[in-house]
Amino acid sequence: KNEVEQSPQNLTAQEGEFITINCSYSVGISALHWLQQHPGGGIVSLFMLSSGKKKHGRLIATINIQEKHSSLHITASHPRDSAVYICAVRGSNYKLTFGKGTLLTVNP
Amino acid sequence: GAGVSQSPRYKVAKRGQDVALRCDPISGHVSLFWYQQALGQGPEFLTYFQNEAQLDKSGLPSDRFFAERPEGSVSTLKIQRTQQEDSAVYLCASSLEWGRHNEQFFGPGTRLTVL
């Protein structure tokens, strides 16, 4: 079974700060997802990646397959970025295994 | 609609009641997934459909849980004789095709509270 660990569990930042959320997993994967979940809301897919780096606006996701590690970065953080960020990995089939999430709070 | 929709968004049930949760996937999406997310936890896989076929129900926690997708589009997750431990957010996701590299699109979830 693939275990997915995220750190930190909780993160509080001031507006404008650079944010990093980490994800480690235990076995080989075919893809890794970063997801965003607002309180009371559904899940929005931010990135799906299997190698290298992707960028979308102020969000950057990187993955190191050899080290089984991925990071999600947020540049120039804003209070509207406050949400739970979830890492999920897919193995050789369709199933996703999710981390517990990182609760990010960005204060003005 | 443009995305995955779920109804109801919130459901309060008395212990022992039966509930039915609905998922409308994105039109044309072949694959449909149900997940259960307990408070403070990440989602966990319940079941998977490819069109109308339920190919995997290994995540269903008990025989009180039943899912169907009779026409290969809308899906219903039914929970019989609800228990307090069933309280969770139930998420539905769909993807265009089966395959390891197909992105899943999630619905807003149904928050079930069993009293």
PDB file of C-alpha atoms in Angstrom:
ATOM      1  CA  LYS A   1       0.000   0.000   0.000  1.00  0.00           C
ATOM      2  CA  ASN A   2       1.303   3.428  -0.877  1.00  0.00           C
ATOM      3  CA  GLU A   3       1.593   5.704   2.086  1.00  0.00           C
ATOM      4  CA  VAL A   4       1.400   9.437   1.446  1.00  0.00           C
ATOM      5  CA  GLU A   5       2.792  11.824   4.012  1.00  0.00           C
ATOM      6  CA  GLN A   6       2.370  15.574   3.886  1.00  0.00           C
ATOM      7  CA  SER A   7       4.129  18.253   5.853  1.00  0.00           C
ATOM      8  CA  PRO A   8       3.409  20.468   7.542  1.00  0.00           C
ATOM      9  CA  GLN A   9      -0.085  19.541   8.720  1.00  0.00           C
ATOM     10  CA  ASN A  10      -0.856  23.179   9.456  1.00  0.00           C
ATOM     11  CA  LEU A  11       0.778  26.280   8.072  1.00  0.00           C
ATOM     12  CA  THR A  12       0.107  29.921   8.883  1.00  0.00           C
ATOM     13  CA  ALA A  13       1.672  32.641   6.772  1.00  0.00           C
ATOM     14  CA  GLN A  14       1.498  36.361   6.265  1.00  0.00           C
ATOM     15  CA  GLU A  15       0.253  37.727   2.986  1.00  0.00           C
ATOM     16  CA  GLY A  16       3.053  37.893   0.457  1.00  0.00           C
ATOM     17  CA  GLU A  17       5.124  35.071   1.901  1.00  0.00           C
ATOM     18  CA  PHE A  18       6.480  32.174  -0.143  1.00  0.00           C
ATOM     19  CA  ILE A  19       4.802  28.914   0.826  1.00  0.00           C
ATOM     20  CA  THR A  20       6.103  25.362   0.476  1.00  0.00           C
ATOM     21  CA  ILE A  21       4.090  22.201   1.169  1.00  0.00           C
ATOM     22  CA  ASN A  22       5.798  18.834   0.950  1.00  0.00           C
ATOM     23  CA  CYS A  23       4.579  15.365  -0.004  1.00  0.00           C
ATOM     24  CA  SER A  24       6.423  12.056   0.292  1.00  0.00           C
ATOM     25  CA  TYR A  25       5.216   8.671  -0.840  1.00  0.00           C
ATOM     26  CA  SER A  26       6.479   5.160  -0.339  1.00  0.00           C
ATOM     27  CA  VAL A  27       6.172   3.217  -3.610  1.00  0.00           C
ATOM     28  CA  GLY A  28       6.352   3.826  -7.340  1.00  0.00           C
ATOM     29  CA  ILE A  29       3.666   5.939  -8.914  1.00  0.00           C
ATOM     30  CA  SER A  30       2.383   6.836 -12.352  1.00  0.00           C
ATOM     31  CA  ALA A  31       1.189  10.322 -11.429  1.00  0.00           C
ATOM     32  CA  LEU A  32       0.930  12.711  -8.509  1.00  0.00           C
ATOM     33  CA  HIS A  33      -1.863  15.203  -8.000  1.00  0.00           C
ATOM     34  CA  TRP A  34      -2.022  18.383  -5.989  1.00  0.00           C
ATOM     35  CA  LEU A  35      -5.561  19.291  -5.006  1.00  0.00           C
ATOM     36  CA  GLN A  36      -7.129  22.270  -3.243  1.00  0.00           C
ATOM     37  CA  GLN A  37     -10.116  22.018  -0.932  1.00  0.00           C
ATOM     38  CA  HIS A  38     -11.898  25.038   0.510  1.00  0.00           C
ATOM     39  CA  PRO A  39     -13.983  24.649   3.682  1.00  0.00           C
ATOM     40  CA  GLY A  40     -17.406  23.357   2.744  1.00  0.00           C
ATOM     41  CA  GLY A  41     -16.348  23.065  -0.850  1.00  0.00           C
ATOM     42  CA  GLY A  42     -15.305  20.386  -3.205  1.00  0.00           C
ATOM     43  CA  ILE A  43     -11.876  19.524  -4.433  1.00  0.00           C
ATOM     44  CA  VAL A  44     -10.199  21.365  -7.276  1.00  0.00           C
ATOM     45  CA  SER A  45      -7.344  19.760  -9.133  1.00  0.00           C
ATOM     46  CA  LEU A  46      -4.333  22.076  -9.278  1.00  0.00           C
ATOM     47  CA  PHE A  47      -1.734  19.889 -10.932  1.00  0.00           C
ATOM     48  CA  MET A  48      -1.198  16.397 -12.220  1.00  0.00           C
ATOM     49  CA  LEU A  49       2.437  15.572 -12.828  1.00  0.00           C
ATOM     50  CA  SER A  50       4.661  12.580 -13.328  1.00  0.00           C
ATOM     51  CA  SER A  51       8.023  14.294 -13.710  1.00  0.00           C
ATOM     52  CA  GLY A  52       9.742  17.639 -13.514  1.00  0.00           C
ATOM     53  CA  LYS A  53       7.919  20.833 -12.777  1.00  0.00           C
ATOM     54  CA  LYS A  54       4.676  22.597 -13.643  1.00  0.00           C
ATOM     55  CA  LYS A  55       3.681  26.209 -13.131  1.00  0.00           C
ATOM     56  CA  HIS A  56       0.286  27.852 -13.146  1.00  0.00           C
ATOM     57  CA  GLY A  57       0.111  31.454 -12.111  1.00  0.00           C
ATOM     58  CA  ARG A  58       1.563  31.761  -8.623  1.00  0.00           C
ATOM     59  CA  LEU A  59       1.575  28.010  -8.089  1.00  0.00           C
ATOM     60  CA  ILE A  60       4.513  25.746  -8.850  1.00  0.00           C
ATOM     61  CA  ALA A  61       4.633  21.981  -8.404  1.00  0.00           C
ATOM     62  CA  THR A  62       7.767  19.869  -8.590  1.00  0.00           C
ATOM     63  CA  ILE A  63       8.371  16.171  -8.330  1.00  0.00           C
ATOM     64  CA  ASN A  64      11.491  14.089  -7.784  1.00  0.00           C
ATOM     65  CA  ILE A  65      10.684  10.518  -8.789  1.00  0.00           C
ATOM     66  CA  GLN A  66      13.940   9.073  -7.454  1.00  0.00           C
ATOM     67  CA  GLU A  67      13.402  10.614  -4.026  1.00  0.00           C
ATOM     68  CA  LYS A  68       9.628   9.951  -4.067  1.00  0.00           C
ATOM     69  CA  HIS A  69       8.969  13.536  -3.111  1.00  0.00           C
ATOM     70  CA  SER A  70       6.936  16.441  -4.419  1.00  0.00           C
ATOM     71  CA  SER A  71       6.551  20.046  -3.369  1.00  0.00           C
ATOM     72  CA  LEU A  72       3.856  22.624  -3.960  1.00  0.00           C
ATOM     73  CA  HIS A  73       5.003  26.229  -3.838  1.00  0.00           C
ATOM     74  CA  ILE A  74       2.856  29.341  -3.673  1.00  0.00           C
ATOM     75  CA  THR A  75       4.545  32.633  -4.444  1.00  0.00           C
ATOM     76  CA  ALA A  76       3.243  35.959  -3.122  1.00  0.00           C
ATOM     77  CA  SER A  77       0.613  34.213  -0.999  1.00  0.00           C
ATOM     78  CA  HIS A  78      -2.786  35.831  -0.564  1.00  0.00           C
ATOM     79  CA  PRO A  79      -5.591  35.266   1.966  1.00  0.00           C
ATOM     80  CA  ARG A  80      -7.679  33.684  -0.801  1.00  0.00           C
ATOM     81  CA  ASP A  81      -5.065  30.918  -0.979  1.00  0.00           C
ATOM     82  CA  SER A  82      -6.244  29.756   2.450  1.00  0.00           C
ATOM     83  CA  ALA A  83      -7.471  26.195   1.984  1.00  0.00           C
ATOM     84  CA  VAL A  84      -6.512  22.591   2.540  1.00  0.00           C
ATOM     85  CA  TYR A  85      -3.942  21.336   0.036  1.00  0.00           C
ATOM     86  CA  ILE A  86      -3.976  17.612  -0.603  1.00  0.00           C
ATOM     87  CA  CYS A  87      -1.381  15.442  -2.289  1.00  0.00           C
ATOM     88  CA  ALA A  88      -2.644  12.281  -3.999  1.00  0.00           C
ATOM     89  CA  VAL A  89      -0.718   9.605  -5.844  1.00  0.00           C
ATOM     90  CA  ARG A  90      -1.767   7.077  -8.438  1.00  0.00           C
ATOM     91  CA  GLY A  91      -0.038   3.745  -8.745  1.00  0.00           C
ATOM     92  CA  SER A  92      -0.325   1.307 -11.594  1.00  0.00           C
ATOM     93  CA  ASN A  93      -4.114   1.462 -11.740  1.00  0.00           C
ATOM     94  CA  TYR A  94      -6.807   4.082 -11.396  1.00  0.00           C
ATOM     95  CA  LYS A  95      -6.831   4.359  -7.617  1.00  0.00           C
ATOM     96  CA  LEU A  96      -5.700   7.524  -5.880  1.00  0.00           C
ATOM     97  CA  THR A  97      -4.141   7.407  -2.424  1.00  0.00           C
ATOM     98  CA  PHE A  98      -4.478  10.711  -0.622  1.00  0.00           C
ATOM     99  CA  GLY A  99      -2.473  12.443   2.038  1.00  0.00           C
ATOM    100  CA  LYS A 100      -4.268  13.945   5.017  1.00  0.00           C
ATOM    101  CA  GLY A 101      -3.851  17.442   3.692  1.00  0.00           C
ATOM    102  CA  THR A 102      -2.129  20.631   4.798  1.00  0.00           C
ATOM    103  CA  LEU A 103      -4.290  23.400   6.216  1.00  0.00           C
ATOM    104  CA  LEU A 104      -2.919  26.709   4.964  1.00  0.00           C
ATOM    105  CA  THR A 105      -4.017  29.988   6.517  1.00  0.00           C
ATOM    106  CA  VAL A 106      -2.753  33.196   4.968  1.00  0.00           C
ATOM    107  CA  ASN A 107      -3.339  36.256   7.108  1.00  0.00           C
ATOM    108  CA  PRO A 108      -3.669  39.740   5.643  1.00  0.00           C
TER     109      PRO A 108
ATOM    110  CA  GLY B   1     -23.244  21.804 -16.480  1.00  0.00           C
ATOM    111  CA  ALA B   2     -19.543  22.230 -16.801  1.00  0.00           C
ATOM    112  CA  GLY B   3     -18.459  20.240 -13.779  1.00  0.00           C
ATOM    113  CA  VAL B   4     -19.342  17.327 -11.552  1.00  0.00           C
ATOM    114  CA  SER B   5     -22.385  18.015  -9.420  1.00  0.00           C
ATOM    115  CA  GLN B   6     -23.591  16.249  -6.305  1.00  0.00           C
ATOM    116  CA  SER B   7     -26.812  16.397  -4.375  1.00  0.00           C
ATOM    117  CA  PRO B   8     -27.753  17.012  -1.718  1.00  0.00           C
ATOM    118  CA  ARG B   9     -24.838  19.140  -0.548  1.00  0.00           C
ATOM    119  CA  TYR B  10     -25.759  18.491   3.083  1.00  0.00           C
ATOM    120  CA  LYS B  11     -27.710  15.634   4.597  1.00  0.00           C
ATOM    121  CA  VAL B  12     -28.616  15.040   8.211  1.00  0.00           C
ATOM    122  CA  ALA B  13     -29.924  11.581   8.996  1.00  0.00           C
ATOM    123  CA  LYS B  14     -31.036   9.866  12.142  1.00  0.00           C
ATOM    124  CA  ARG B  15     -29.188   6.697  12.999  1.00  0.00           C
ATOM    125  CA  GLY B  16     -30.838   3.806  11.218  1.00  0.00           C
ATOM    126  CA  GLN B  17     -32.172   5.838   8.314  1.00  0.00           C
ATOM    127  CA  ASP B  18     -31.352   5.020   4.710  1.00  0.00           C
ATOM    128  CA  VAL B  19     -29.776   7.758   2.570  1.00  0.00           C
ATOM    129  CA  ALA B  20     -29.128   8.175  -1.144  1.00  0.00           C
ATOM    130  CA  LEU B  21     -26.448  10.473  -2.496  1.00  0.00           C
ATOM    131  CA  ARG B  22     -26.419  11.482  -6.134  1.00  0.00           C
ATOM    132  CA  CYS B  23     -23.556  12.270  -8.488  1.00  0.00           C
ATOM    133  CA  ASP B  24     -23.849  13.806 -11.939  1.00  0.00           C
ATOM    134  CA  PRO B  25     -20.501  13.407 -13.686  1.00  0.00           C
ATOM    135  CA  ILE B  26     -19.237  15.523 -16.520  1.00  0.00           C
ATOM    136  CA  SER B  27     -21.102  14.542 -19.671  1.00  0.00           C
ATOM    137  CA  GLY B  28     -19.275  11.881 -21.618  1.00  0.00           C
ATOM    138  CA  HIS B  29     -16.965  10.868 -18.799  1.00  0.00           C
ATOM    139  CA  VAL B  30     -16.522   7.127 -18.729  1.00  0.00           C
ATOM    140  CA  SER B  31     -15.005   6.678 -15.292  1.00  0.00           C
ATOM    141  CA  LEU B  32     -16.697   7.572 -12.036  1.00  0.00           C
ATOM    142  CA  PHE B  33     -15.293   7.291  -8.523  1.00  0.00           C
ATOM    143  CA  TRP B  34     -16.759   7.631  -5.044  1.00  0.00           C
ATOM    144  CA  TYR B  35     -14.611   8.626  -2.075  1.00  0.00           C
ATOM    145  CA  GLN B  36     -15.279   9.026   1.633  1.00  0.00           C
ATOM    146  CA  GLN B  37     -13.556  11.790   3.564  1.00  0.00           C
ATOM    147  CA  ALA B  38     -13.731  11.693   7.338  1.00  0.00           C
ATOM    148  CA  LEU B  39     -13.163  14.901   9.275  1.00  0.00           C
ATOM    149  CA  GLY B  40      -9.505  15.906   9.234  1.00  0.00           C
ATOM    150  CA  GLN B  41      -8.529  13.090   6.905  1.00  0.00           C
ATOM    151  CA  GLY B  42      -7.801  12.731   3.224  1.00  0.00           C
ATOM    152  CA  PRO B  43     -10.393  11.082   0.990  1.00  0.00           C
ATOM    153  CA  GLU B  44     -10.429   7.307   0.770  1.00  0.00           C
ATOM    154  CA  PHE B  45     -11.501   5.266  -2.222  1.00  0.00           C
ATOM    155  CA  LEU B  46     -14.899   3.577  -2.053  1.00  0.00           C
ATOM    156  CA  THR B  47     -15.795   2.330  -5.518  1.00  0.00           C
ATOM    157  CA  TYR B  48     -15.155   2.764  -9.237  1.00  0.00           C
ATOM    158  CA  PHE B  49     -17.372   2.538 -12.315  1.00  0.00           C
ATOM    159  CA  GLN B  50     -16.414   2.305 -15.943  1.00  0.00           C
ATOM    160  CA  ASN B  51     -19.609   3.253 -17.752  1.00  0.00           C
ATOM    161  CA  GLU B  52     -22.328   1.211 -16.006  1.00  0.00           C
ATOM    162  CA  ALA B  53     -19.998  -1.506 -14.789  1.00  0.00           C
ATOM    163  CA  GLN B  54     -18.860  -1.392 -11.190  1.00  0.00           C
ATOM    164  CA  LEU B  55     -15.335  -2.666 -11.606  1.00  0.00           C
ATOM    165  CA  ASP B  56     -14.100  -2.164  -8.078  1.00  0.00           C
ATOM    166  CA  LYS B  57     -16.030  -1.925  -4.833  1.00  0.00           C
ATOM    167  CA  SER B  58     -13.207  -2.939  -2.572  1.00  0.00           C
ATOM    168  CA  GLY B  59     -13.353   0.302  -0.588  1.00  0.00           C
ATOM    169  CA  LEU B  60     -16.971   0.040   0.495  1.00  0.00           C
ATOM    170  CA  PRO B  61     -16.760  -0.278   4.304  1.00  0.00           C
ATOM    171  CA  SER B  62     -19.691  -2.617   4.790  1.00  0.00           C
ATOM    172  CA  ASP B  63     -22.578  -4.288   3.024  1.00  0.00           C
ATOM    173  CA  ARG B  64     -24.722  -1.335   4.094  1.00  0.00           C
ATOM    174  CA  PHE B  65     -23.058   0.640   1.310  1.00  0.00           C
ATOM    175  CA  PHE B  66     -24.266   0.172  -2.233  1.00  0.00           C
ATOM    176  CA  ALA B  67     -23.519   2.125  -5.408  1.00  0.00           C
ATOM    177  CA  GLU B  68     -25.026   2.002  -8.858  1.00  0.00           C
ATOM    178  CA  ARG B  69     -24.703   3.699 -12.215  1.00  0.00           C
ATOM    179  CA  PRO B  70     -27.376   1.977 -14.270  1.00  0.00           C
ATOM    180  CA  GLU B  71     -27.116   3.998 -17.478  1.00  0.00           C
ATOM    181  CA  GLY B  72     -23.457   4.849 -17.313  1.00  0.00           C
ATOM    182  CA  SER B  73     -23.952   8.481 -16.359  1.00  0.00           C
ATOM    183  CA  VAL B  74     -25.606   9.471 -13.059  1.00  0.00           C
ATOM    184  CA  SER B  75     -24.528   7.446 -10.045  1.00  0.00           C
ATOM    185  CA  THR B  76     -26.156   6.943  -6.666  1.00  0.00           C
ATOM    186  CA  LEU B  77     -24.425   5.916  -3.457  1.00  0.00           C
ATOM    187  CA  LYS B  78     -26.863   4.403  -1.004  1.00  0.00           C
ATOM    188  CA  ILE B  79     -26.189   3.814   2.661  1.00  0.00           C
ATOM    189  CA  GLN B  80     -28.623   1.652   4.540  1.00  0.00           C
ATOM    190  CA  ARG B  81     -29.241   1.792   8.275  1.00  0.00           C
ATOM    191  CA  THR B  82     -26.834   4.683   8.739  1.00  0.00           C
ATOM    192  CA  GLN B  83     -24.484   4.699  11.730  1.00  0.00           C
ATOM    193  CA  GLN B  84     -22.670   7.597  13.349  1.00  0.00           C
ATOM    194  CA  GLU B  85     -19.368   6.415  11.899  1.00  0.00           C
ATOM    195  CA  ASP B  86     -20.822   7.001   8.423  1.00  0.00           C
ATOM    196  CA  SER B  87     -20.661  10.750   9.041  1.00  0.00           C
ATOM    197  CA  ALA B  88     -18.262  12.116   6.455  1.00  0.00           C
ATOM    198  CA  VAL B  89     -18.054  14.034   3.206  1.00  0.00           C
ATOM    199  CA  TYR B  90     -18.780  11.810   0.227  1.00  0.00           C
ATOM    200  CA  LEU B  91     -16.972  12.922  -2.890  1.00  0.00           C
ATOM    201  CA  CYS B  92     -17.646  11.904  -6.449  1.00  0.00           C
ATOM    202  CA  ALA B  93     -15.128  12.288  -9.263  1.00  0.00           C
ATOM    203  CA  SER B  94     -15.203  11.530 -12.962  1.00  0.00           C
ATOM    204  CA  SER B  95     -12.625  11.213 -15.692  1.00  0.00           C
ATOM    205  CA  LEU B  96     -12.904  11.118 -19.431  1.00  0.00           C
ATOM    206  CA  GLU B  97     -11.486   7.661 -19.945  1.00  0.00           C
ATOM    207  CA  TRP B  98     -10.010   4.828 -18.020  1.00  0.00           C
ATOM    208  CA  GLY B  99      -6.307   5.174 -17.748  1.00  0.00           C
ATOM    209  CA  ARG B 100      -3.524   6.037 -15.419  1.00  0.00           C
ATOM    210  CA  HIS B 101      -2.998   9.460 -16.889  1.00  0.00           C
ATOM    211  CA  ASN B 102      -6.537  10.719 -16.931  1.00  0.00           C
ATOM    212  CA  GLU B 103      -7.241  13.574 -14.575  1.00  0.00           C
ATOM    213  CA  GLN B 104     -10.116  13.162 -12.157  1.00  0.00           C
ATOM    214  CA  PHE B 105     -12.563  16.041 -11.738  1.00  0.00           C
ATOM    215  CA  PHE B 106     -14.195  16.260  -8.338  1.00  0.00           C
ATOM    216  CA  GLY B 107     -17.645  17.335  -7.293  1.00  0.00           C
ATOM    217  CA  PRO B 108     -18.415  19.575  -4.295  1.00  0.00           C
ATOM    218  CA  GLY B 109     -19.209  16.611  -2.080  1.00  0.00           C
ATOM    219  CA  THR B 110     -22.139  15.712   0.128  1.00  0.00           C
ATOM    220  CA  ARG B 111     -21.605  16.240   3.840  1.00  0.00           C
ATOM    221  CA  LEU B 112     -23.491  13.513   5.699  1.00  0.00           C
ATOM    222  CA  THR B 113     -24.124  13.884   9.403  1.00  0.00           C
ATOM    223  CA  VAL B 114     -25.673  10.940  11.224  1.00  0.00           C
ATOM    224  CA  LEU B 115     -27.170  11.818  14.603  1.00  0.00           C
TER     225      LEU B 115
END
